[in-house]
Tab-separated table of C-alpha atoms and ligand atoms in Angstrom:
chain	number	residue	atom	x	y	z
A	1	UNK	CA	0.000	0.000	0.000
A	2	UNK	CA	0.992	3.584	-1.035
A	3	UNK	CA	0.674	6.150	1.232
A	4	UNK	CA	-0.077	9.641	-0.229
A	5	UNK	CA	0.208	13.073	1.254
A	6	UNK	CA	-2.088	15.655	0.208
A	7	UNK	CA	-1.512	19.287	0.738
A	8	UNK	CA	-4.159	22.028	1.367
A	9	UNK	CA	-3.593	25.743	2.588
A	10	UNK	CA	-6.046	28.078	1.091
A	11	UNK	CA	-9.601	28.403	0.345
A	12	UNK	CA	-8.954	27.099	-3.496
A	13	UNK	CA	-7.372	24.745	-2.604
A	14	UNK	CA	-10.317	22.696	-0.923
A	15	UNK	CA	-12.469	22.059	-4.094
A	16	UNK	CA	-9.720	20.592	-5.877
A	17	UNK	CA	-8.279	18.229	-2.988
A	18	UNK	CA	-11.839	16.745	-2.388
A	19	UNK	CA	-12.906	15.321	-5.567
A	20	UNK	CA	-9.566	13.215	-5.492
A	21	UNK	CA	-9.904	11.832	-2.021
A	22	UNK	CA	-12.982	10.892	-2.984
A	23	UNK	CA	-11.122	9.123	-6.077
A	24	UNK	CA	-8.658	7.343	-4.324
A	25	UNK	CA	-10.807	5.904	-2.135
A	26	UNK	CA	-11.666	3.799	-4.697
A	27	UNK	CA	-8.636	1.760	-4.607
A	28	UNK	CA	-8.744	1.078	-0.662
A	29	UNK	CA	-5.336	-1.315	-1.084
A	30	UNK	CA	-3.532	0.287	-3.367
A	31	UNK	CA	-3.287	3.561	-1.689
A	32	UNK	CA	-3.521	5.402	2.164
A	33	UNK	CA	-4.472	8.671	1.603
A	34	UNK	CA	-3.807	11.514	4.407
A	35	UNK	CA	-4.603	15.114	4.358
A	36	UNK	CA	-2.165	17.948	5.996
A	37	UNK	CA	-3.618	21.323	5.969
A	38	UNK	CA	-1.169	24.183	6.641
A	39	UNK	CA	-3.476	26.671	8.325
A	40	UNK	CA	-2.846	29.080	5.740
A	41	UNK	CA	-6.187	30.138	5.718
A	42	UNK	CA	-7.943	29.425	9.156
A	43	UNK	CA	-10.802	31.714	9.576
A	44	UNK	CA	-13.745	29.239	9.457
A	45	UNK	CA	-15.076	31.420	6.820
A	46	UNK	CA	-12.226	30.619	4.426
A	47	UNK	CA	-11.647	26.845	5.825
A	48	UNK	CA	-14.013	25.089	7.468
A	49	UNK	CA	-16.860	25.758	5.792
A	50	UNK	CA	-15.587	24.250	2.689
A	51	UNK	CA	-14.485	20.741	4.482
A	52	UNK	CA	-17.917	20.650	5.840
A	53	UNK	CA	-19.944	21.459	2.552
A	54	UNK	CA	-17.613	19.501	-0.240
A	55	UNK	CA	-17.279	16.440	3.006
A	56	UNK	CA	-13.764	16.388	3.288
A	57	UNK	CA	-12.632	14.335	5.813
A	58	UNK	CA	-11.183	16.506	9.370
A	59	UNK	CA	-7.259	16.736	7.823
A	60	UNK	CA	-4.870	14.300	9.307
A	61	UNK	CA	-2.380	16.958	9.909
A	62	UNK	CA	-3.286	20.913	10.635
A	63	UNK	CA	0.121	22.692	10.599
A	64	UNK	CA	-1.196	25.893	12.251
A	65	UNK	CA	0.861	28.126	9.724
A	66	UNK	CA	-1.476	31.130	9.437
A	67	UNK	CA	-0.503	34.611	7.953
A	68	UNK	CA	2.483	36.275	7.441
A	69	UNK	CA	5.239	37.706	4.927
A	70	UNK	CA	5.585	35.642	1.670
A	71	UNK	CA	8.816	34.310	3.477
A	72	UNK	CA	7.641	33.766	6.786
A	73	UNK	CA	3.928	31.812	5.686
A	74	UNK	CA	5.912	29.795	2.738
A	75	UNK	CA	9.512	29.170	5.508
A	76	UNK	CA	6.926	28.426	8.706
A	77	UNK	CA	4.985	25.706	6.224
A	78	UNK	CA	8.131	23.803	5.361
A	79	UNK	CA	9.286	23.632	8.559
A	80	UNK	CA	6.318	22.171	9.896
A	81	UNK	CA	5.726	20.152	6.563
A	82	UNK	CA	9.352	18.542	7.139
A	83	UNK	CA	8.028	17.128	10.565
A	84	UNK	CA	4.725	15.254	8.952
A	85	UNK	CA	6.965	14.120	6.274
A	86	UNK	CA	9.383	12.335	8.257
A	87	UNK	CA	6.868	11.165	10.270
A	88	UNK	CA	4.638	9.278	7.553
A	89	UNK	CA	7.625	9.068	4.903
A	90	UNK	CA	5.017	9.077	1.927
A	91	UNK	CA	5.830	7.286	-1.402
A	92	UNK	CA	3.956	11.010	-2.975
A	93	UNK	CA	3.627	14.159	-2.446
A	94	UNK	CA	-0.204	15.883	-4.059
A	95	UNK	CA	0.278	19.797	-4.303
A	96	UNK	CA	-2.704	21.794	-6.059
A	97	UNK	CA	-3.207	25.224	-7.445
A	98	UNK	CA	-0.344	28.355	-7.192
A	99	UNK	CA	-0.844	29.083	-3.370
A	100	UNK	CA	2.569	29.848	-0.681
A	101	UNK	CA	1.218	26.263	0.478
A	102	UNK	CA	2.052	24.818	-2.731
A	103	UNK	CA	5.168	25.683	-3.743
A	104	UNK	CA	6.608	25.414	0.401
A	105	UNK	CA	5.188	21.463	0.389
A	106	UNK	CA	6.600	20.675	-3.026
A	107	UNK	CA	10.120	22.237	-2.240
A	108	UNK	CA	10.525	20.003	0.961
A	109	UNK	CA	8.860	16.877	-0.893
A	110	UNK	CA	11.693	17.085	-3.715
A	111	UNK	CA	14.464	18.082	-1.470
A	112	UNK	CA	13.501	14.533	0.588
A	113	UNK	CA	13.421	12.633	-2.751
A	114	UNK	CA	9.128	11.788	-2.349
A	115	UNK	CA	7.664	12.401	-5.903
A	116	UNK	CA	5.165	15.205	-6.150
A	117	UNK	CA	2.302	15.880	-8.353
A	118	UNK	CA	1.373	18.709	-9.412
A	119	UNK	CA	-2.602	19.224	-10.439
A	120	UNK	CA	-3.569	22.470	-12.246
A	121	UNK	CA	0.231	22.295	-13.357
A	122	UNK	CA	1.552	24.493	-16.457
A	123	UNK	CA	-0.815	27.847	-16.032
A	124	UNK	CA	0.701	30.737	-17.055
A	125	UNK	CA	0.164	34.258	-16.789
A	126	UNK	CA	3.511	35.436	-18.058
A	127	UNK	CA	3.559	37.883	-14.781
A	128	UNK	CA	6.180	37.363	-12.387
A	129	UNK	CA	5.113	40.543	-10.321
A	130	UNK	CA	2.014	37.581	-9.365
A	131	UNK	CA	3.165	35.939	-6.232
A	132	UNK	CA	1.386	32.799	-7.687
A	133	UNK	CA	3.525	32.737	-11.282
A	134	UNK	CA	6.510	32.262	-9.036
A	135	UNK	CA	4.934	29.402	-7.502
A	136	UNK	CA	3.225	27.857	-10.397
A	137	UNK	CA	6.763	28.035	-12.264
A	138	UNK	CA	8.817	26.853	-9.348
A	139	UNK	CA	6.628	23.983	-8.279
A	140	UNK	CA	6.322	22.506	-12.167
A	141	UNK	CA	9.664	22.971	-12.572
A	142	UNK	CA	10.431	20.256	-9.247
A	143	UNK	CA	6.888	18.535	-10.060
A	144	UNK	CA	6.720	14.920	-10.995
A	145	UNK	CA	3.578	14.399	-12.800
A	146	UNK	CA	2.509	17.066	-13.720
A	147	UNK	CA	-1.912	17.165	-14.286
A	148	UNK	CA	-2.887	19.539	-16.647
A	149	UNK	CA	-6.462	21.509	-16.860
A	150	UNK	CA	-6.578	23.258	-20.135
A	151	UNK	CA	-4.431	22.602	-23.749
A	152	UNK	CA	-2.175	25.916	-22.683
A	153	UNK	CA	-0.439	23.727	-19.740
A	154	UNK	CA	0.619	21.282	-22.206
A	155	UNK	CA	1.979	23.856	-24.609
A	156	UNK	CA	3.787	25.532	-21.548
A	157	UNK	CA	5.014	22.721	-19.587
A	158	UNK	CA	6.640	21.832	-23.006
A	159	UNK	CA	8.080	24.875	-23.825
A	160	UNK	CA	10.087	25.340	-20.421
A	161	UNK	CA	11.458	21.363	-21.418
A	162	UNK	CA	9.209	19.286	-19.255
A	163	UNK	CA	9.892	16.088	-19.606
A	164	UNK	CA	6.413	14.558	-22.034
A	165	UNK	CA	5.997	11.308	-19.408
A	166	UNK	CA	5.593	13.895	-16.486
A	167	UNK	CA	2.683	15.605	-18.528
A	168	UNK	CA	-1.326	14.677	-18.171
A	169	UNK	CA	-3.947	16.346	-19.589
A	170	UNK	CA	-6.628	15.490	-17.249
A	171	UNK	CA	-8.957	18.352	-16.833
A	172	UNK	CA	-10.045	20.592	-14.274
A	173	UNK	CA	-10.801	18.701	-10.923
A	174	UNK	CA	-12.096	21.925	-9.486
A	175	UNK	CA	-15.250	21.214	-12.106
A	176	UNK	CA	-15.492	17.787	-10.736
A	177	UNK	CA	-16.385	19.425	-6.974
A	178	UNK	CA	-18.678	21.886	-8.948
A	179	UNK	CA	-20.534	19.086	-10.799
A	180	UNK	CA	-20.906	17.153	-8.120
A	181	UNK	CA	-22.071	19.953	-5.943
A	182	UNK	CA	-24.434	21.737	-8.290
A	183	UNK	CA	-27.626	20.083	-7.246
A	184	UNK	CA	-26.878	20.718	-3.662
A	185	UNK	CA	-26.162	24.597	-4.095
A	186	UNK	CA	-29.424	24.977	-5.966
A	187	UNK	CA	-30.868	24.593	-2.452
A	188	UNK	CA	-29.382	27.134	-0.746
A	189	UNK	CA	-31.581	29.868	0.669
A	190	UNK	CA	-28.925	32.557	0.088
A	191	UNK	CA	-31.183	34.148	-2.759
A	192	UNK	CA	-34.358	34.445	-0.426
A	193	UNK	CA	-31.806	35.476	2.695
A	194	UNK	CA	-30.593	38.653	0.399
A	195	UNK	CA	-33.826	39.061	-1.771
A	196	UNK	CA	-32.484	38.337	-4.744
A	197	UNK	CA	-33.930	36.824	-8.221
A	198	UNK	CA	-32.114	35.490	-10.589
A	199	UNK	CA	-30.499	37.423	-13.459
A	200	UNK	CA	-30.578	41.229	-11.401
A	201	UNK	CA	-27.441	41.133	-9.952
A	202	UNK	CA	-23.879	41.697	-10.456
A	203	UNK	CA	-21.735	39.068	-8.106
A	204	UNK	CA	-18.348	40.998	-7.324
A	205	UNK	CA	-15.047	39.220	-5.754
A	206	UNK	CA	-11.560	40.632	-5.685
A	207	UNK	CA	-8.740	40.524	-3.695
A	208	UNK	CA	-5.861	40.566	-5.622
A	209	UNK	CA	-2.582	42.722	-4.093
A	210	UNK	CA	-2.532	44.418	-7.119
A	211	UNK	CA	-5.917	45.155	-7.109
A	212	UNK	CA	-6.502	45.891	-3.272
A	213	UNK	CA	-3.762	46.506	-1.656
A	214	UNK	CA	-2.807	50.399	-2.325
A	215	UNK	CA	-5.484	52.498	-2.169
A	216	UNK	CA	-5.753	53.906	-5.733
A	217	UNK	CA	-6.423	50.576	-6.646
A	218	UNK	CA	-9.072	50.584	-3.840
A	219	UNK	CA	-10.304	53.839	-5.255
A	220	UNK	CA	-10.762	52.551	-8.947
A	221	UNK	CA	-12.869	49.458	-7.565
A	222	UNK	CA	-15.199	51.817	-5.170
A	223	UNK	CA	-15.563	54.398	-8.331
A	224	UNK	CA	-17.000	51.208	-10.622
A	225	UNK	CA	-19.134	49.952	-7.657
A	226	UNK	CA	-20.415	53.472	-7.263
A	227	UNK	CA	-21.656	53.774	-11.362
A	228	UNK	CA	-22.825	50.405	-11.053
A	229	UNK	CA	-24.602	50.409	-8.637
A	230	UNK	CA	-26.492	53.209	-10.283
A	231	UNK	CA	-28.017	50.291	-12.492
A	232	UNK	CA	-28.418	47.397	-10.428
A	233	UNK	CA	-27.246	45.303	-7.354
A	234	UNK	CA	-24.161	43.990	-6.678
A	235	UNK	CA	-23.414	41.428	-4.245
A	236	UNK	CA	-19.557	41.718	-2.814
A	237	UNK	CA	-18.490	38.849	-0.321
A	238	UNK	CA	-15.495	40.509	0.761
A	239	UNK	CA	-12.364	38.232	1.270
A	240	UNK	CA	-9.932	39.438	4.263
A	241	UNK	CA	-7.507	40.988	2.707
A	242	UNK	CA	-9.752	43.756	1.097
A	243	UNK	CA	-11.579	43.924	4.254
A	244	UNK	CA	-7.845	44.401	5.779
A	245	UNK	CA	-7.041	46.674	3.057
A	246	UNK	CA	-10.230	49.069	2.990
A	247	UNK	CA	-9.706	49.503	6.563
A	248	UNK	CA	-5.703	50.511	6.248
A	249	UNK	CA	-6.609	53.303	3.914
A	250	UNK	CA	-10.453	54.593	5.783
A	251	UNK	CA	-12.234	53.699	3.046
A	252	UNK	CA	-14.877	51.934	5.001
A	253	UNK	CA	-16.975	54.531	4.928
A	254	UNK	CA	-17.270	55.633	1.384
A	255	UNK	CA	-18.414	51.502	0.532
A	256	UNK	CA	-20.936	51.251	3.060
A	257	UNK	CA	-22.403	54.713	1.848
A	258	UNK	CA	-23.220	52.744	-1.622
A	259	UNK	CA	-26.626	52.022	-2.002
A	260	UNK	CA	-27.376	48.887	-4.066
A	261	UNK	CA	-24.018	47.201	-2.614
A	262	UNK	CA	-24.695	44.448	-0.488
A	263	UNK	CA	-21.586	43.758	1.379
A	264	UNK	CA	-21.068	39.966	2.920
A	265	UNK	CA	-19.013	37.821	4.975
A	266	UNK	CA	-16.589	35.210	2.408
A	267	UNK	CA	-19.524	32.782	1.344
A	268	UNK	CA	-19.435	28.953	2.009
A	269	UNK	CA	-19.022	27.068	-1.389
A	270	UNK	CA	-22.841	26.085	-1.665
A	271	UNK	CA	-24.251	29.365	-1.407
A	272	UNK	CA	-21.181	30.866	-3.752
A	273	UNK	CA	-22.043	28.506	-6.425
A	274	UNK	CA	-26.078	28.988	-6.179
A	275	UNK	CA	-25.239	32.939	-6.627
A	276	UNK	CA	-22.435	32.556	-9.444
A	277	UNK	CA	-24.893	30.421	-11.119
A	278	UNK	CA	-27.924	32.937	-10.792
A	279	UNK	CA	-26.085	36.062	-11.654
A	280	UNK	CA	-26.308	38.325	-14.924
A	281	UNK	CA	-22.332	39.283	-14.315
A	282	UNK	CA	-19.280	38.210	-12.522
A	283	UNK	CA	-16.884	40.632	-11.918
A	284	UNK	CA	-13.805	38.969	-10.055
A	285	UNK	CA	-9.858	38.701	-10.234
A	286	UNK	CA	-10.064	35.359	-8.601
A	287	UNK	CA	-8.699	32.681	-10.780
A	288	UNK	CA	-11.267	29.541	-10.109
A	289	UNK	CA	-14.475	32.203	-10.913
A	290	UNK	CA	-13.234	32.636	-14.338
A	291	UNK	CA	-13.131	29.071	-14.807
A	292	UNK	CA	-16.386	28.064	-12.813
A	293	UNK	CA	-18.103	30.933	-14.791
A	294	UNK	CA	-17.047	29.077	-18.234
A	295	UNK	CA	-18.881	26.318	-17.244
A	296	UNK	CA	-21.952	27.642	-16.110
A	297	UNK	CA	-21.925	30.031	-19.419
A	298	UNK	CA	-22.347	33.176	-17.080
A	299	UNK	CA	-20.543	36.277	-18.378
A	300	UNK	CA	-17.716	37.412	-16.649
A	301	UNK	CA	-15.371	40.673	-16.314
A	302	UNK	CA	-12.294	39.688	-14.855
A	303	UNK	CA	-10.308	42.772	-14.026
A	304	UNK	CA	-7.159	41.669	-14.619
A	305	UNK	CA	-4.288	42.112	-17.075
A	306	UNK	CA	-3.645	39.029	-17.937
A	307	UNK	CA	-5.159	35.681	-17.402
A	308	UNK	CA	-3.346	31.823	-16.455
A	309	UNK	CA	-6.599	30.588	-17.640
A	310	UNK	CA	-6.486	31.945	-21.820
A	311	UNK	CA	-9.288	29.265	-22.414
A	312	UNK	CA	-11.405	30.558	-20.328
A	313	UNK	CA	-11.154	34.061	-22.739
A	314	UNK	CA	-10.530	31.751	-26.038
A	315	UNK	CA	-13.539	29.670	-25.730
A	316	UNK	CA	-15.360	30.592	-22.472
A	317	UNK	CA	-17.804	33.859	-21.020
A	318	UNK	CA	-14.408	35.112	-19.749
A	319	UNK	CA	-13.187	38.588	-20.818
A	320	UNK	CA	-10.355	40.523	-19.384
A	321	UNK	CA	-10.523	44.186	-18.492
A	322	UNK	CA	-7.375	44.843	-16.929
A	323	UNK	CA	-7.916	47.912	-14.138
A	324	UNK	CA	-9.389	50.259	-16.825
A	325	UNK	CA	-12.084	51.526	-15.016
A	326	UNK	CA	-13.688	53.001	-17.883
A	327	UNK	CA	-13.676	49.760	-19.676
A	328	UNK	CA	-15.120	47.873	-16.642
A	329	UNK	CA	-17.897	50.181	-16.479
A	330	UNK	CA	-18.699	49.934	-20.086
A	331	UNK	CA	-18.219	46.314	-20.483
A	332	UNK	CA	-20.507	45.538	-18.035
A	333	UNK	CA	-23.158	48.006	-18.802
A	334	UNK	CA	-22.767	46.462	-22.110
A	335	UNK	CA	-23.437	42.554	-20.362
A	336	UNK	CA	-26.016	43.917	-18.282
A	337	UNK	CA	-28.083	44.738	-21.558
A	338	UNK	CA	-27.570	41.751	-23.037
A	339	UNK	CA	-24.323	42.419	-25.076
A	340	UNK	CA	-23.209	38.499	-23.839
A	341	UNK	CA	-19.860	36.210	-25.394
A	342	UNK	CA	-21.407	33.080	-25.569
A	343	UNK	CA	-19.194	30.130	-24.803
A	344	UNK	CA	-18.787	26.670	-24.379
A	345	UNK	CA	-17.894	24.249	-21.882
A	346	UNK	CA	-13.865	23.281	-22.188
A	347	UNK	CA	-12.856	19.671	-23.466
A	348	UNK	CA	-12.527	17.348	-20.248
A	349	UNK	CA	-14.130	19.887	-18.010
A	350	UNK	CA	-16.703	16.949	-17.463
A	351	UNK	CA	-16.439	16.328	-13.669
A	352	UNK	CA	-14.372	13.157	-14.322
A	353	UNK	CA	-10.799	14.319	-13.548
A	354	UNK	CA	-9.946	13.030	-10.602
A	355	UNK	CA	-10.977	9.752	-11.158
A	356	UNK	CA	-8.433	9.935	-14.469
A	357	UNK	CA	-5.862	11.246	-11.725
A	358	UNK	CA	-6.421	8.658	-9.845
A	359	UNK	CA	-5.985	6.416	-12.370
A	360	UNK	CA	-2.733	7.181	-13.450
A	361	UNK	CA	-1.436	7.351	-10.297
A	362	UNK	CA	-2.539	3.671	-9.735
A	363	UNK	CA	-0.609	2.703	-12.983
A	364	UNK	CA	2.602	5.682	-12.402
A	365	UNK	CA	3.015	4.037	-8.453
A	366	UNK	CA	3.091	0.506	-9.272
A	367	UNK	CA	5.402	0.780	-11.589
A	368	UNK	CA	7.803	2.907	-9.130
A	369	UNK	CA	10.390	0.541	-7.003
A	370	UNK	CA	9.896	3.323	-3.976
B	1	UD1	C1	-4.098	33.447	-1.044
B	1	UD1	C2	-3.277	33.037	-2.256
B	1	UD1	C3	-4.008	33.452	-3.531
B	1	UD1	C4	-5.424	32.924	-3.544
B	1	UD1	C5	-6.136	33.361	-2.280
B	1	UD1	C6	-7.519	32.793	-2.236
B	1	UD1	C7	-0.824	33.050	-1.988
B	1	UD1	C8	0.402	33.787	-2.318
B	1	UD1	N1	-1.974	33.687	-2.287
B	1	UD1	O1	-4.156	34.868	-1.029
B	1	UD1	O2	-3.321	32.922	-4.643
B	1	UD1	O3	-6.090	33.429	-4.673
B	1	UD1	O4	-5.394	32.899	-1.143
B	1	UD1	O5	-8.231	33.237	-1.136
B	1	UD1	O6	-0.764	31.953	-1.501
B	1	UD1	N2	-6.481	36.389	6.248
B	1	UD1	C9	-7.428	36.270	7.229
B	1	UD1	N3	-7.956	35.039	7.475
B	1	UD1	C10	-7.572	33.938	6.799
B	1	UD1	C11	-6.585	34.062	5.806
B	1	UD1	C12	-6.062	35.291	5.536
B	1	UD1	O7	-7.821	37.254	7.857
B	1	UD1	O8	-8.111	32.847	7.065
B	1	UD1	C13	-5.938	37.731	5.930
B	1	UD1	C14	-4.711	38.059	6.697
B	1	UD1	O9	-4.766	39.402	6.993
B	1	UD1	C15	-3.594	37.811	5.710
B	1	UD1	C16	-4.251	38.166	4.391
B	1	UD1	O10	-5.618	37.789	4.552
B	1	UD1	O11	-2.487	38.571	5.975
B	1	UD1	C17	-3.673	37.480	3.203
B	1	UD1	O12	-3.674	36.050	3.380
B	1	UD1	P1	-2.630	35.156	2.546
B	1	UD1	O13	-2.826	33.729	2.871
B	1	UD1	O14	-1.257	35.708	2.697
B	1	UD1	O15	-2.998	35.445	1.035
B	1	UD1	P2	-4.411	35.667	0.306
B	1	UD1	O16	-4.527	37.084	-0.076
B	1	UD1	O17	-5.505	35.050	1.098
C-alpha cells in the first residue's frame, strides 16, 4: 500500500483536494491517503466551511501556519511540513493550485526525494510581479507528474522542457467538486436570505494585491461599484484581505455609503455557487471564478491584465478588463443589456478528472520501485 500526502492551505485549494480523495478511495489497497492542511487560511469562513460542505474528511495533519510575509507563511509551512513528512515518509507528495502552500510542500517533498504531483500544473500568466507565477513556475519545474487543466499547460510545460511522461492532460478537478455539488447549491436559501432573483445582480469578488492593496487601486474598484450600482445590485463577499485593506486606507466609509451594494461575509461554497450560477455578471480577479463561470456560461469581467486561464477568454464567457475603469464600467453596462460572449464548456471539463488522476497514479506508483 501507497501512502499519499495531500496538501491544502487556502480556500482554493479545498475544491480541488476533495474530488480526489474521494477518487482514491476507490482503490482502498492500493493507496492510504492523508490530508495535511497548513493553516494558511484558518478563519472558518475561508476553511471550514468548505471541508464541511464539499465532506472532506477533518485533515490528518493541521500545521497551524497562518498569515504572514511571503517568506515567513511559505519558511513556517516547510518547517512544519518537514516534521509530517518524516513522520509518515510518503511514497507522494499531491500539491494543487499556485498558493505559498504549494510551492513550500513541493520544495521540501523534492528536497527529501518523495515524488510530487502537481494538479492544475503548467498555467501561465507570463507575470512574475504575481506571487502565484513564481509558484506555479517553481513547483512545475520540481513537479513529478505534472496534471494539466486546459491545452495551454501542455503547450507551456513543453516549452520550459518538461519532460512529455511527467505531462497529463486530465482536466479541471475543481469542475469535478462543482458538478458534483451543483444540485446541492441549488438549495441554498442565500437568494431568499438577500432578496435576490435570478439574473438582477452583479456578483463581485476581488482581492488581488494588485488590485486591493494600495489604495488607488481601492479607489478605482469603489468608483465602478459606485456607477454600477447606479443600475443594479451587486453582491460583494469581501475576502480578508480587502476587508484588511479598505480599513488601512479609511475607506470603510465611502463603501458602506453605496446604495445597491450588499456587502457579505466570504460565502461557504454552496451558497457561492447557487449565486455565481444565478447572476447576470461576474466581476472577479479570482482565478477559479473565471473558470467556474465558463462552465456555467455566465458572463464574466475579470479585471485583470492578464489571465493563467487563456481558455477561459478563447472559448469561455471570460473577458479581461485589466484595471481600466472606464472599460469595466462599459463592459458591463454592455453585459447587463444583453451584449453576452457566448461560450462553451472546455474539453474534459466533465467532472471526471480526478478519477483519471487517480488512475494514473494507480498505474505511475506501481510501476515505481519506492
Ligand atoms: C491566497 C493566495 C491566492 C489565492 C487566495 C484565495 C498566496 C500567495 N496567495 O491569497 O493565490 O487566490 O489565497 O483566497 O498563496 N487572512 C485572514 N484570514 C484567513 C486568511 C487570511 O484574515 O483565514 C488575511 C490576513 O490578513 C492575511 C491576508 O488575509 O495577511 C492574506 O492572506 P494570505 O494567505 O497571505 O494570502 P491571500 O490574499 O488570502
Amino acid at each position: 500500500m501507497k501512502t499519499i500526502i495531500s496538501v491544502v492551505g487556502a480556500r482554493p485549494n479545498f475544491m480541488k483536494v476533495a474530488p480526489l480523495h474521494k477518487a482514491l478511495q476507490q482503490y482502498p489497497t492500493a493507496f492510504r491517503h492523508l490530508i495535511v492542511h497548513t493553516g494558511q487560511h484558518y478563519d472558518p469562513a475561508m476553511s471550514k466551511v468548505f471541508f464541511d460542505e464539499l465532506e472532506l474528511p477533518k485533515p490528518d495533519f493541521y500545521l497551524g501556519v497562518g498569515s504572514g510575509s511571503h517568506a515567513q507563511q511559505t519558511a513556517k509551512v516547510m518547517t512544519e511540513f518537514e516534521k509530517v513528512m518524516e513522520l509518515q515518509r510518503p511514497h507522494l507528495v499531491v500539491v494543487v493550485g499556485d498558493v505559498n502552500s504549494t510551492i513550500a510542500c513541493s520544495l521540501v517533498s523534492a528536497k527529501m526525494n518523495v515524488p510530487v504531483a502537481h494538479v492544475e500544473a503548467g498555467l501561465r500568466s507570463f507575470d512574475r510581479t504575481m506571487p502565484e507565477e513564481i509558484n506555479r513556475l517553481l513547483t512545475d519545474s520540481i513537479a513529478d507528474y505534472l496534471f494539466v487543466s486546459e491545452p495551454s499547460g501542455v503547450v507551456n510545460l513543453k516549452r520550459e522542457g518538461v519532460d512529455e511522461k511527467k505531462i497529463f492532460f486530465a482536466g479541471n478537478i475543481m469542475i469535478d467538486s462543482l458538478v458534483s455539488h451543483r444540485e446541492k447549491a441549488g438549495r441554498s436559501t442565500i437568494m431568499k436570505d438577500l432578496e435576490l432573483t435570478p439574473g438582477s445582480f452583479i456578483l463581485v469578488t476581488l482581492h488581488r494585491p494588485s488590485n486591493v492593496d494600495t489604495k488607488e487601486g481601492l479607489e478605482s474598484i469603489l468608483s465602478v461599484f459606485e456607477r454600477l450600482a447606479a443600475r443594479t445590485t451587486i453582491v460583494f463577499p469581501m475576502h480578508p484581505r480587502t476587508k484588511k485593506m479598505l480599513s488601512r486606507y479609511n475607506l470603510e466609509q465611502r463603501i458602506e455609503a453605496i446604495k445597491n451594494l450588499k456587502l457579505l461575509e466570504p460565502l461557504g461554497y454552496l451558497d457561492f455557487l447557487h449565486l455565481m450560477e444565478r447572476a447576470k455578471l461576474v466581476l472577479t480577479d479570482s482565478g477559479g471564478i473565471q473558470e467556474e463561470t465558463t462552465f456555467f456560461g455566465i458572463p464574466c469581467l475579470t479585471m485583470r491584465e492578464n489571465t493563467e486561464r487563456p481558455i477561459t477568454v478563447d472559448t469561455g464567457t471570460n473577458i479581461l478588463c485589466g484595471l481600466d475603469t472606464d472599460l469595466v464600467v462599459q463592459t458591463s453596462l454592455d453585459v447587463l443589456s444583453g451584449k453576452v460572449k457566448k461560450g462553451s464548456i472546455p474539453e474534459l471539463w466533465d467532472g471526471k478528472t480526478a478519477e483519471r488522476i487517480a488512475k494514473i497514479l494507480v498505474q505511475q506508483l506501481s510501476s515505481e520501485t519506492k
